mmCIF file of C-alpha atoms in Angstrom:
data_model
loop_
_atom_site.group_PDB
_atom_site.id
_atom_site.type_symbol
_atom_site.label_atom_id
_atom_site.label_comp_id
_atom_site.label_asym_id
_atom_site.label_seq_id
_atom_site.Cartn_x
_atom_site.Cartn_y
_atom_site.Cartn_z
ATOM 1 C CA UNK A 240 -0.125 -0.125 0.194
ATOM 2 C CA UNK A 241 2.671 2.406 0.623
ATOM 3 C CA UNK A 242 4.120 2.484 -2.852
ATOM 4 C CA UNK A 243 0.311 3.329 -4.154
ATOM 5 C CA UNK A 244 1.245 6.958 -3.086
ATOM 6 C CA UNK A 245 3.304 6.859 -6.493
ATOM 7 C CA UNK A 246 -0.122 6.726 -8.248
ATOM 8 C CA UNK A 247 -0.597 10.194 -7.357
ATOM 9 C CA UNK A 248 1.830 11.348 -10.037
ATOM 10 C CA UNK A 249 -0.567 10.239 -12.678
ATOM 11 C CA UNK A 250 -3.024 12.671 -11.293
ATOM 12 C CA UNK A 251 -0.131 15.283 -11.471
ATOM 13 C CA UNK A 252 0.804 14.399 -14.928
ATOM 14 C CA UNK A 253 -2.822 14.937 -16.261
ATOM 15 C CA UNK A 254 -2.867 18.075 -14.555
ATOM 16 C CA UNK A 255 0.582 19.332 -15.984
ATOM 17 C CA UNK A 256 -0.567 18.282 -19.315
ATOM 18 C CA UNK A 257 -3.790 19.755 -19.000
ATOM 19 C CA UNK A 258 -2.756 23.560 -17.865
ATOM 20 C CA UNK A 259 0.755 23.892 -18.325
ATOM 21 C CA UNK A 260 2.039 25.186 -21.592
ATOM 22 C CA UNK A 261 5.496 25.851 -23.248
ATOM 23 C CA UNK A 262 6.119 29.679 -23.536
ATOM 24 C CA UNK A 263 7.388 31.157 -26.712
ATOM 25 C CA UNK A 264 11.113 31.545 -26.283
ATOM 26 C CA UNK A 265 12.857 34.709 -27.679
ATOM 27 C CA UNK A 266 16.462 34.013 -28.213
ATOM 28 C CA UNK A 267 18.557 37.000 -27.473
ATOM 29 C CA UNK A 268 22.444 36.862 -28.421
ATOM 30 C CA UNK A 269 24.467 39.428 -26.072
ATOM 31 C CA UNK A 270 27.664 40.455 -27.822
ATOM 32 C CA UNK A 271 30.846 38.609 -26.437
ATOM 33 C CA UNK A 272 28.340 36.090 -24.845
ATOM 34 C CA UNK A 273 29.033 32.457 -25.676
ATOM 35 C CA UNK A 274 26.319 30.349 -25.053
ATOM 36 C CA UNK A 275 27.993 27.351 -25.080
ATOM 37 C CA UNK A 276 30.045 27.669 -21.786
ATOM 38 C CA UNK A 277 32.364 24.828 -21.210
ATOM 39 C CA UNK A 278 31.314 22.641 -18.067
ATOM 40 C CA UNK A 279 34.988 22.059 -17.117
ATOM 41 C CA UNK A 280 35.630 25.800 -17.649
ATOM 42 C CA UNK A 281 33.247 26.864 -15.041
ATOM 43 C CA UNK A 282 34.298 28.649 -11.871
ATOM 44 C CA UNK A 283 35.224 27.539 -8.590
ATOM 45 C CA UNK A 284 31.982 28.507 -7.037
ATOM 46 C CA UNK A 285 29.908 26.518 -9.465
ATOM 47 C CA UNK A 286 32.025 23.430 -8.231
ATOM 48 C CA UNK A 287 31.439 24.238 -4.946
ATOM 49 C CA UNK A 288 27.593 24.384 -5.394
ATOM 50 C CA UNK A 289 27.875 21.244 -7.375
ATOM 51 C CA UNK A 290 30.003 19.309 -4.704
ATOM 52 C CA UNK A 291 27.621 20.554 -1.790
ATOM 53 C CA UNK A 292 24.491 19.529 -3.488
ATOM 54 C CA UNK A 293 25.960 15.880 -3.808
ATOM 55 C CA UNK A 294 27.583 15.820 -0.596
ATOM 56 C CA UNK A 295 24.363 17.523 1.128
ATOM 57 C CA UNK A 296 21.926 14.884 -0.225
ATOM 58 C CA UNK A 297 24.538 12.084 0.320
ATOM 59 C CA UNK A 298 24.395 12.778 3.983
ATOM 60 C CA UNK A 299 20.768 13.877 4.200
ATOM 61 C CA UNK A 300 19.509 10.392 2.871
ATOM 62 C CA UNK A 301 21.174 8.469 5.287
ATOM 63 C CA UNK A 302 18.088 9.495 7.430
ATOM 64 C CA UNK A 303 15.144 8.219 5.341
ATOM 65 C CA UNK A 304 17.065 5.062 4.503
ATOM 66 C CA UNK A 305 18.473 4.328 8.183
ATOM 67 C CA UNK A 306 16.553 6.011 10.632
ATOM 68 C CA UNK A 307 13.619 3.532 10.831
ATOM 69 C CA UNK A 308 16.074 0.873 11.616
ATOM 70 C CA UNK A 309 17.897 2.857 14.076
ATOM 71 C CA UNK A 310 15.020 3.733 16.277
ATOM 72 C CA UNK A 311 13.961 0.087 16.146
ATOM 73 C CA UNK A 312 16.777 -0.706 18.527
ATOM 74 C CA UNK A 313 15.055 0.810 21.073
ATOM 75 C CA UNK A 314 12.713 -1.290 23.352
ATOM 76 C CA UNK A 315 8.928 -0.812 22.449
ATOM 77 C CA UNK A 316 9.404 1.479 19.272
ATOM 78 C CA UNK A 317 6.469 0.581 16.752
ATOM 79 C CA UNK A 318 6.854 1.225 12.881
ATOM 80 C CA UNK A 319 4.332 3.844 13.475
ATOM 81 C CA UNK A 320 6.910 5.463 15.663
ATOM 82 C CA UNK A 321 9.795 5.040 13.420
ATOM 83 C CA UNK A 322 7.756 6.640 10.722
ATOM 84 C CA UNK A 323 7.191 9.328 13.182
ATOM 85 C CA UNK A 324 10.658 10.096 13.503
ATOM 86 C CA UNK A 325 11.038 10.694 9.762
ATOM 87 C CA UNK A 326 8.047 13.084 10.031
ATOM 88 C CA UNK A 327 9.945 15.208 13.010
ATOM 89 C CA UNK A 328 13.067 15.399 10.575
ATOM 90 C CA UNK A 329 10.668 16.171 7.321
ATOM 91 C CA UNK A 330 8.427 18.743 9.187
ATOM 92 C CA UNK A 331 11.524 20.768 10.516
ATOM 93 C CA UNK A 332 13.091 20.580 7.000
ATOM 94 C CA UNK A 333 9.695 21.931 5.477
ATOM 95 C CA UNK A 334 9.614 24.631 8.203
ATOM 96 C CA UNK A 335 13.230 25.831 7.295
ATOM 97 C CA UNK A 336 12.606 25.595 3.824
ATOM 98 C CA UNK A 337 9.569 28.123 4.245
ATOM 99 C CA UNK A 338 11.624 30.888 6.236
ATOM 100 C CA UNK A 339 14.767 30.583 3.639
ATOM 101 C CA UNK A 340 13.890 34.089 2.573
ATOM 102 C CA UNK A 341 13.891 35.531 5.602
ATOM 103 C CA UNK A 342 17.497 34.289 6.200
ATOM 104 C CA UNK A 343 18.806 34.781 2.977
ATOM 105 C CA UNK A 344 18.207 38.753 3.614
ATOM 106 C CA UNK A 345 20.544 38.697 6.381
ATOM 107 C CA UNK A 346 23.289 36.352 5.059
ATOM 108 C CA UNK A 347 25.003 35.543 2.527
ATOM 109 C CA UNK A 348 25.049 32.023 0.711
ATOM 110 C CA UNK A 349 28.295 30.425 2.234
ATOM 111 C CA UNK A 350 27.091 31.137 5.487
ATOM 112 C CA UNK A 351 23.431 29.521 5.184
ATOM 113 C CA UNK A 352 25.648 26.557 3.757
ATOM 114 C CA UNK A 353 27.877 26.683 7.090
ATOM 115 C CA UNK A 354 24.437 26.854 9.096
ATOM 116 C CA UNK A 355 23.178 23.731 7.179
ATOM 117 C CA UNK A 356 26.046 21.227 7.376
ATOM 118 C CA UNK A 357 26.577 22.097 11.074
ATOM 119 C CA UNK A 358 23.056 21.608 11.964
ATOM 120 C CA UNK A 359 22.910 18.455 9.959
ATOM 121 C CA UNK A 360 26.338 17.288 11.646
ATOM 122 C CA UNK A 361 24.937 17.857 15.017
ATOM 123 C CA UNK A 362 22.030 16.096 14.383
ATOM 124 C CA UNK A 363 23.586 13.286 13.100
ATOM 125 C CA UNK A 364 26.313 13.384 16.079
ATOM 126 C CA UNK A 365 23.264 13.717 18.790
ATOM 127 C CA UNK A 366 21.634 10.759 16.896
ATOM 128 C CA UNK A 367 24.658 8.756 17.246
ATOM 129 C CA UNK A 368 25.249 9.196 21.075
ATOM 130 C CA UNK A 369 21.452 9.051 21.914
ATOM 131 C CA UNK A 370 19.893 6.899 24.097
ATOM 132 C CA UNK A 371 16.259 6.977 23.883
ATOM 133 C CA UNK A 372 13.627 7.281 20.985
ATOM 134 C CA UNK A 373 12.840 10.412 22.324
ATOM 135 C CA UNK A 374 16.214 11.684 21.818
ATOM 136 C CA UNK A 375 16.505 10.326 18.336
ATOM 137 C CA UNK A 376 13.436 12.164 17.404
ATOM 138 C CA UNK A 377 15.176 15.376 18.603
ATOM 139 C CA UNK A 378 18.132 14.570 16.644
ATOM 140 C CA UNK A 379 16.333 13.875 13.625
ATOM 141 C CA UNK A 380 14.483 17.379 13.674
ATOM 142 C CA UNK A 381 17.692 19.112 13.840
ATOM 143 C CA UNK A 382 19.076 17.239 10.727
ATOM 144 C CA UNK A 383 15.814 18.438 9.207
ATOM 145 C CA UNK A 384 16.717 22.014 10.324
ATOM 146 C CA UNK A 385 19.926 21.845 8.504
ATOM 147 C CA UNK A 386 18.315 20.431 5.140
ATOM 148 C CA UNK A 387 15.647 22.645 5.043
ATOM 149 C CA UNK A 388 17.799 25.521 3.606
ATOM 150 C CA UNK A 389 20.271 23.151 1.713
ATOM 151 C CA UNK A 390 18.450 23.054 -1.932
ATOM 152 C CA UNK A 391 17.029 26.526 -1.728
ATOM 153 C CA UNK A 392 20.501 27.743 -1.328
ATOM 154 C CA UNK A 393 22.296 25.678 -4.032
ATOM 155 C CA UNK A 394 19.803 26.396 -6.503
ATOM 156 C CA UNK A 395 19.711 30.414 -5.614
ATOM 157 C CA UNK A 396 23.355 30.505 -5.589
ATOM 158 C CA UNK A 397 23.480 28.929 -8.832
ATOM 159 C CA UNK A 398 21.030 31.277 -10.358
ATOM 160 C CA UNK A 399 22.727 34.236 -9.099
ATOM 161 C CA UNK A 400 26.348 33.327 -10.526
ATOM 162 C CA UNK A 401 25.737 31.998 -13.806
ATOM 163 C CA UNK A 402 24.791 33.864 -17.162
ATOM 164 C CA UNK A 403 21.147 33.828 -17.757
ATOM 165 C CA UNK A 404 21.731 32.232 -21.172
ATOM 166 C CA UNK A 405 23.320 29.022 -19.440
ATOM 167 C CA UNK A 406 20.983 29.077 -16.157
ATOM 168 C CA UNK A 407 18.722 26.274 -17.031
ATOM 169 C CA UNK A 408 21.639 23.928 -18.050
ATOM 170 C CA UNK A 409 23.592 24.496 -14.810
ATOM 171 C CA UNK A 410 20.620 24.028 -12.454
ATOM 172 C CA UNK A 411 20.100 20.873 -14.557
ATOM 173 C CA UNK A 412 23.598 19.620 -13.805
ATOM 174 C CA UNK A 413 23.198 20.550 -10.124
ATOM 175 C CA UNK A 414 20.096 18.550 -10.113
ATOM 176 C CA UNK A 415 22.313 15.461 -11.804
ATOM 177 C CA UNK A 416 24.758 16.086 -8.709
ATOM 178 C CA UNK A 417 21.792 16.026 -5.871
ATOM 179 C CA UNK A 418 20.253 12.974 -7.502
ATOM 180 C CA UNK A 419 23.726 11.278 -7.688
ATOM 181 C CA UNK A 420 23.979 11.739 -3.974
ATOM 182 C CA UNK A 421 20.780 10.315 -3.130
ATOM 183 C CA UNK A 422 21.830 7.444 -5.159
ATOM 184 C CA UNK A 423 25.086 7.007 -3.524
ATOM 185 C CA UNK A 424 23.593 7.779 0.018
ATOM 186 C CA UNK A 425 22.846 4.023 0.638
ATOM 187 C CA UNK A 426 26.074 3.115 -0.556
#
């Protein structure tokens, strides 16, 4: 039954086909702008964003993959309670994503990354030393706090530094790096 939730994507597909349209694209060329920017020749900041997306998702996806098994080691923890630990993490992640704009007005992109990875690291550390289900639940919530700003920060920083003519390509490459991190996380 849990996999039936993926059937929801069929409804989304129908709605997308019905209501989304492809806008007309006006191609503008700027003098001196080569829209075929080499992937290898990108700036160091772009590579930092790619690596951060990869590393962040590799670390983050440890939680959905391993947390249910981890919390079951405590006596009396049910499957529902293991799921609640994931809900705690995802809820704090969602809340943080909602407030990303407020923090972005006060901090720069590298500073936000510092907060993201610090919170995720602290949450994972506290999880590793937790002695009860409640401690694990709180630790998972801290990981979610850090993860909530990770993807908005990566995407918006990427869009801020690459030229408009190649923005879609580079955000696509960032997606490839993040999905690769998700794929390799269980490994």
